Short mmCIF file of C-alpha atoms in Angstrom, two decimals:
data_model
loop_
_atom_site.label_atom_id
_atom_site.label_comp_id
_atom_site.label_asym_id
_atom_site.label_seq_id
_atom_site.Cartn_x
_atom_site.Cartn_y
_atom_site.Cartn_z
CA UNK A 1 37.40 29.12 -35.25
CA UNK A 2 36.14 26.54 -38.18
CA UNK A 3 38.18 23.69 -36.52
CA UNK A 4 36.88 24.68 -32.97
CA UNK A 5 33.28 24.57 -34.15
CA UNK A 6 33.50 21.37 -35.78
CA UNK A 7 34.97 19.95 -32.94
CA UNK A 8 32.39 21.10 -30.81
CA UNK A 9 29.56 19.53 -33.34
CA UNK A 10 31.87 16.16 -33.29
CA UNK A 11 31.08 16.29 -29.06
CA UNK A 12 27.80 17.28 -29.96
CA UNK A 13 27.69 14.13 -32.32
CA UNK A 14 29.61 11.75 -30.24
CA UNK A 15 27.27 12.25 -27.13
CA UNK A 16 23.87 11.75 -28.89
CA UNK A 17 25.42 8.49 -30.08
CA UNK A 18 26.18 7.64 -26.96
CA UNK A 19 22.14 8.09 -25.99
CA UNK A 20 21.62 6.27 -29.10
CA UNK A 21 23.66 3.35 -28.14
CA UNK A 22 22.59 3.26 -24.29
CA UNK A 23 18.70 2.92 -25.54
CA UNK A 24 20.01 0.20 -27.48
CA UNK A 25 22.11 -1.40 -25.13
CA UNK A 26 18.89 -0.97 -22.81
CA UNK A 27 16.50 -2.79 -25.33
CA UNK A 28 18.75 -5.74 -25.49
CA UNK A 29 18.98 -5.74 -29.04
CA UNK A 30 22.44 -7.51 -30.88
CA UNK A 31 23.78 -5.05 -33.04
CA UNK A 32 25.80 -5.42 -36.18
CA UNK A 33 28.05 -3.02 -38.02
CA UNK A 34 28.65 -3.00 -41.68
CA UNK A 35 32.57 -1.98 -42.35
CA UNK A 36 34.65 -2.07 -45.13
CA UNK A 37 36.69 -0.25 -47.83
CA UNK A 38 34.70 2.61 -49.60
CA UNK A 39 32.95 1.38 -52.33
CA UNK A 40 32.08 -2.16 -51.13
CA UNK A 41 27.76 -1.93 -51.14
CA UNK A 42 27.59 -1.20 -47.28
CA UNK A 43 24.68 1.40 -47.99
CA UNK A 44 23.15 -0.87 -50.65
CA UNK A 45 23.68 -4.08 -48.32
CA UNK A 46 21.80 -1.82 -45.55
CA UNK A 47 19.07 -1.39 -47.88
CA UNK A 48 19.00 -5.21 -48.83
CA UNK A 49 18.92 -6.71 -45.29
CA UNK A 50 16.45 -4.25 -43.62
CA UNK A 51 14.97 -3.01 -46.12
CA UNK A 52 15.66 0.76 -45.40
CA UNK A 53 15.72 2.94 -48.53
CA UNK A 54 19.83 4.66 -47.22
CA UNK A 55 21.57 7.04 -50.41
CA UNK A 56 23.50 4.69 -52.50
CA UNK A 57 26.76 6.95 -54.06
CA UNK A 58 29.79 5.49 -55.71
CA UNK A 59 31.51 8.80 -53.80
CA UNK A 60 34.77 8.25 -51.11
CA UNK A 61 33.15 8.87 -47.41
CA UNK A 62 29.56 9.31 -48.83
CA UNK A 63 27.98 7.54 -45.36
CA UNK A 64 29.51 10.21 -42.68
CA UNK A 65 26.16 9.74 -40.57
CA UNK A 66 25.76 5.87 -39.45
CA UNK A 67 22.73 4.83 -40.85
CA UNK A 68 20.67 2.28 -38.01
CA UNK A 69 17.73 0.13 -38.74
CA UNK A 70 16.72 -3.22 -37.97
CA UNK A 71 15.74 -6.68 -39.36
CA UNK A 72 14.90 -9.83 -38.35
CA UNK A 73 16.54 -13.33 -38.24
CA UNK A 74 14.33 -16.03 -37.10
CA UNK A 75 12.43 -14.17 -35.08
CA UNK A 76 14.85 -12.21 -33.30
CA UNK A 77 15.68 -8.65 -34.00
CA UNK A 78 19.12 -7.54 -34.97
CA UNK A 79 20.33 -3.59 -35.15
CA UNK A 80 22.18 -3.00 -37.98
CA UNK A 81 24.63 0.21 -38.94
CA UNK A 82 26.16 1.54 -41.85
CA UNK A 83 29.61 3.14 -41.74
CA UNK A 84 31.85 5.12 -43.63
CA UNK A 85 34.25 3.71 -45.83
CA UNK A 86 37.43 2.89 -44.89
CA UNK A 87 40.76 3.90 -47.33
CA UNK A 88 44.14 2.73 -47.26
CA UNK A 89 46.56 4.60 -44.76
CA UNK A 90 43.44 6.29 -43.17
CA UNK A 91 45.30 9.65 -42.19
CA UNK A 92 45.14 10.09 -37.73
CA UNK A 93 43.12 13.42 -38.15
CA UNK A 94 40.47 11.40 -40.21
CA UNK A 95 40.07 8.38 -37.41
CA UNK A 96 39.36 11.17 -35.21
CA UNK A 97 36.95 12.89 -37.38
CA UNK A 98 35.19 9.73 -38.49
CA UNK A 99 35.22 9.06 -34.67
CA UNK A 100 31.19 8.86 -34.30
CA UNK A 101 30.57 6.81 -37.22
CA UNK A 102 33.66 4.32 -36.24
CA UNK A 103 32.24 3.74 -32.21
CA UNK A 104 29.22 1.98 -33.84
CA UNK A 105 31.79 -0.25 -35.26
CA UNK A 106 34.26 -0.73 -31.83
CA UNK A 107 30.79 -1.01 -30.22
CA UNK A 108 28.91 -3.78 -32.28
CA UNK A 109 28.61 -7.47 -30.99
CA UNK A 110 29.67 -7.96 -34.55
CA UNK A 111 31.34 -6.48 -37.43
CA UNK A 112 30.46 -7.47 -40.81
CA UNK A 113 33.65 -6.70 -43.08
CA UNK A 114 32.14 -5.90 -46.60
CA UNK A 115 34.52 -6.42 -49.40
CA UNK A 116 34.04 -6.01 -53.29
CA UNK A 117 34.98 -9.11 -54.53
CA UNK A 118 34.54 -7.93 -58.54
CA UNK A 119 38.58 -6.45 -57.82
CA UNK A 120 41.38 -8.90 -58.87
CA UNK A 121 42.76 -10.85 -56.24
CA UNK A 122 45.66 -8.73 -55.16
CA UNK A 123 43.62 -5.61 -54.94
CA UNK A 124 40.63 -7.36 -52.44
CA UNK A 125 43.36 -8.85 -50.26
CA UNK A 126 45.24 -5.15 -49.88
CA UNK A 127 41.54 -3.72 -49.56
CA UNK A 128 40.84 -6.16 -46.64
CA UNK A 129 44.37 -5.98 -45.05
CA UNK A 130 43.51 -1.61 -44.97
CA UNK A 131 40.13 -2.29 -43.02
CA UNK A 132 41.77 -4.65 -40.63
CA UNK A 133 44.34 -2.33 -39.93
CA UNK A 134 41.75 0.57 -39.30
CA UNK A 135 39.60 -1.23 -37.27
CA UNK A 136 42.89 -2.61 -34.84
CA UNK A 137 43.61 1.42 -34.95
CA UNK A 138 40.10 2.46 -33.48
CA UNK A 139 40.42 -0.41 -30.97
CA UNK A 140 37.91 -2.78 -32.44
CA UNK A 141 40.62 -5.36 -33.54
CA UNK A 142 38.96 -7.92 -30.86
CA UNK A 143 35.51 -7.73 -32.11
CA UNK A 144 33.87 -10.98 -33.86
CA UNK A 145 33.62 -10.72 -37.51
CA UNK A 146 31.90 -11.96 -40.56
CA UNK A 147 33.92 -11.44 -43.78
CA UNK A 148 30.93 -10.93 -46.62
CA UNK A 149 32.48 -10.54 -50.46
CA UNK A 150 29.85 -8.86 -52.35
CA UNK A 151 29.00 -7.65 -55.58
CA UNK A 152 29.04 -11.29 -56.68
CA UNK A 153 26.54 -10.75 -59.18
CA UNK A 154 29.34 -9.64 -61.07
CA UNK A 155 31.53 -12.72 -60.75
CA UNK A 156 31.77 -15.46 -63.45
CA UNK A 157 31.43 -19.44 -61.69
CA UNK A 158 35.29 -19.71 -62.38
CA UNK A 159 35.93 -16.47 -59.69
CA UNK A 160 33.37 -17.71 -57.40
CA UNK A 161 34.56 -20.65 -57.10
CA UNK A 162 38.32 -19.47 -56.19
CA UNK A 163 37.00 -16.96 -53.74
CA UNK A 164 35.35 -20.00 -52.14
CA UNK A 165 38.56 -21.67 -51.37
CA UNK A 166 40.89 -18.32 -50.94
CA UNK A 167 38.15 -17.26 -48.45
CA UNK A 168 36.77 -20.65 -46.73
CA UNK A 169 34.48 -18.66 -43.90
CA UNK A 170 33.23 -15.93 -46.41
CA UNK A 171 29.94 -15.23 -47.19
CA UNK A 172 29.59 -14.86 -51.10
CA UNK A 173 26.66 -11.94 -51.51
CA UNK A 174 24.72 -9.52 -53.62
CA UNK A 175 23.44 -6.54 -52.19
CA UNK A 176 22.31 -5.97 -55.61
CA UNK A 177 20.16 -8.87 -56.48
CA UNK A 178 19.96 -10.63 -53.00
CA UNK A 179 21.63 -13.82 -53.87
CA UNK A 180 23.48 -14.92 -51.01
CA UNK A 181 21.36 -12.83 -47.88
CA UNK A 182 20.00 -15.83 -46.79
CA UNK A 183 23.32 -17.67 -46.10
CA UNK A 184 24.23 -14.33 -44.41
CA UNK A 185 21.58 -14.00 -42.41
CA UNK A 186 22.25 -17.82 -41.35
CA UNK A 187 26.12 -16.61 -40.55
CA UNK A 188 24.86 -13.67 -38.62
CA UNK A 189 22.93 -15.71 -36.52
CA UNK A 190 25.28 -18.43 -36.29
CA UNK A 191 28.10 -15.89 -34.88
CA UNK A 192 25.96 -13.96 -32.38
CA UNK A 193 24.77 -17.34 -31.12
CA UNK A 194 28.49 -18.39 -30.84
CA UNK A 195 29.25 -15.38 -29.06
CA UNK A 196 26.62 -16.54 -26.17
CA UNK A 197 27.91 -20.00 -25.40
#
């Protein structure tokens, strides 16, 4: 009976996102989804490009409800969601759970894969391999993406630096301090204006 009801609340769920997403669809607005492993600052890189004041928890699948809210890049507004955090080997029953917070991501005009770059090496590249490999699961493998390492603030010049040339089109950020937004809101724009031409 518990798994019946909480399917029917996941329909329930899936359909107002649907209404949701045709409003926005209607307004014209580009939107942009924040993905990544659990743990990477989506929440707090919510809060640092719009603004928004979205719970902040160090917890696995704190963001469950996609978070929306907008900002503005020269001029222009941009929509952008939260979503939960993805996990290696993301078990089939979760995807399908997870299902309303992972259409904003199959949906967006583009996905900005957040990544903790304060892990060693080998650990950010298996991190970033697991999101890839969720996002090609849910369909959203041909989506245009923006790879953002964050938590930089944490990073000595020496580990900068080799993220730099280990991840050429990266985006070096700190949802924590706000170094780096600027230079992402300058990629965001630049991809969503590729995306046109």
């Amino acid at each position: 009976d518990r798994i019946s009801a909480l399917k029917r609340r996941l329909e329930r769920t899936k359909g107002a996102r649907r209404v949701m997403r045709a409003e926005r669809e209607r307004a014209h607005l580009p939107t942009v989804a924040l993905a990544g492993y659990t743990n990477a600052g989506k929440s707090s890189l919510l809060n640092a490009l719009t603004g928004a004041s979205a719970e902040v928890e160090d917890r696995l699948f704190h963001t469950l409800d996609p978070q929306t809210r907008s900002f503005e890049i020269s001029g222009r507004t941009y929509l952008a969601t939260d979503t939960v955090g993805f996990i290696r080997k993301l078990p089939h029953q979760l995807v399908e759970a997870f299902a309303a917070t992972l259409e904003e991501a199959m949906e967006a005009d583009l996905i900005v894969h957040m990544a903790d770059a304060s892990v060693p090496e080998e650990e950010l590249g298996e991190m970033i391999a697991a999101v890839e490999d969720v996002l090609e699961e849910i369909g959203a493998a041909d989506r245009p993406r923006l790879l953002a390492l964050n938590k930089i603030d944490l990073l000595d010049t020496e580990r900068r630096r080799e993220l730099s040339f280990r991840h050429p089109k990266a985006v070096q950020v700190s949802a924590q301090t706000g170094e780096g937004l600027e230079a992402l809101h300058e990629a965001i724009e630049a991809k969503f204006l590729s995306t046109l031409q």
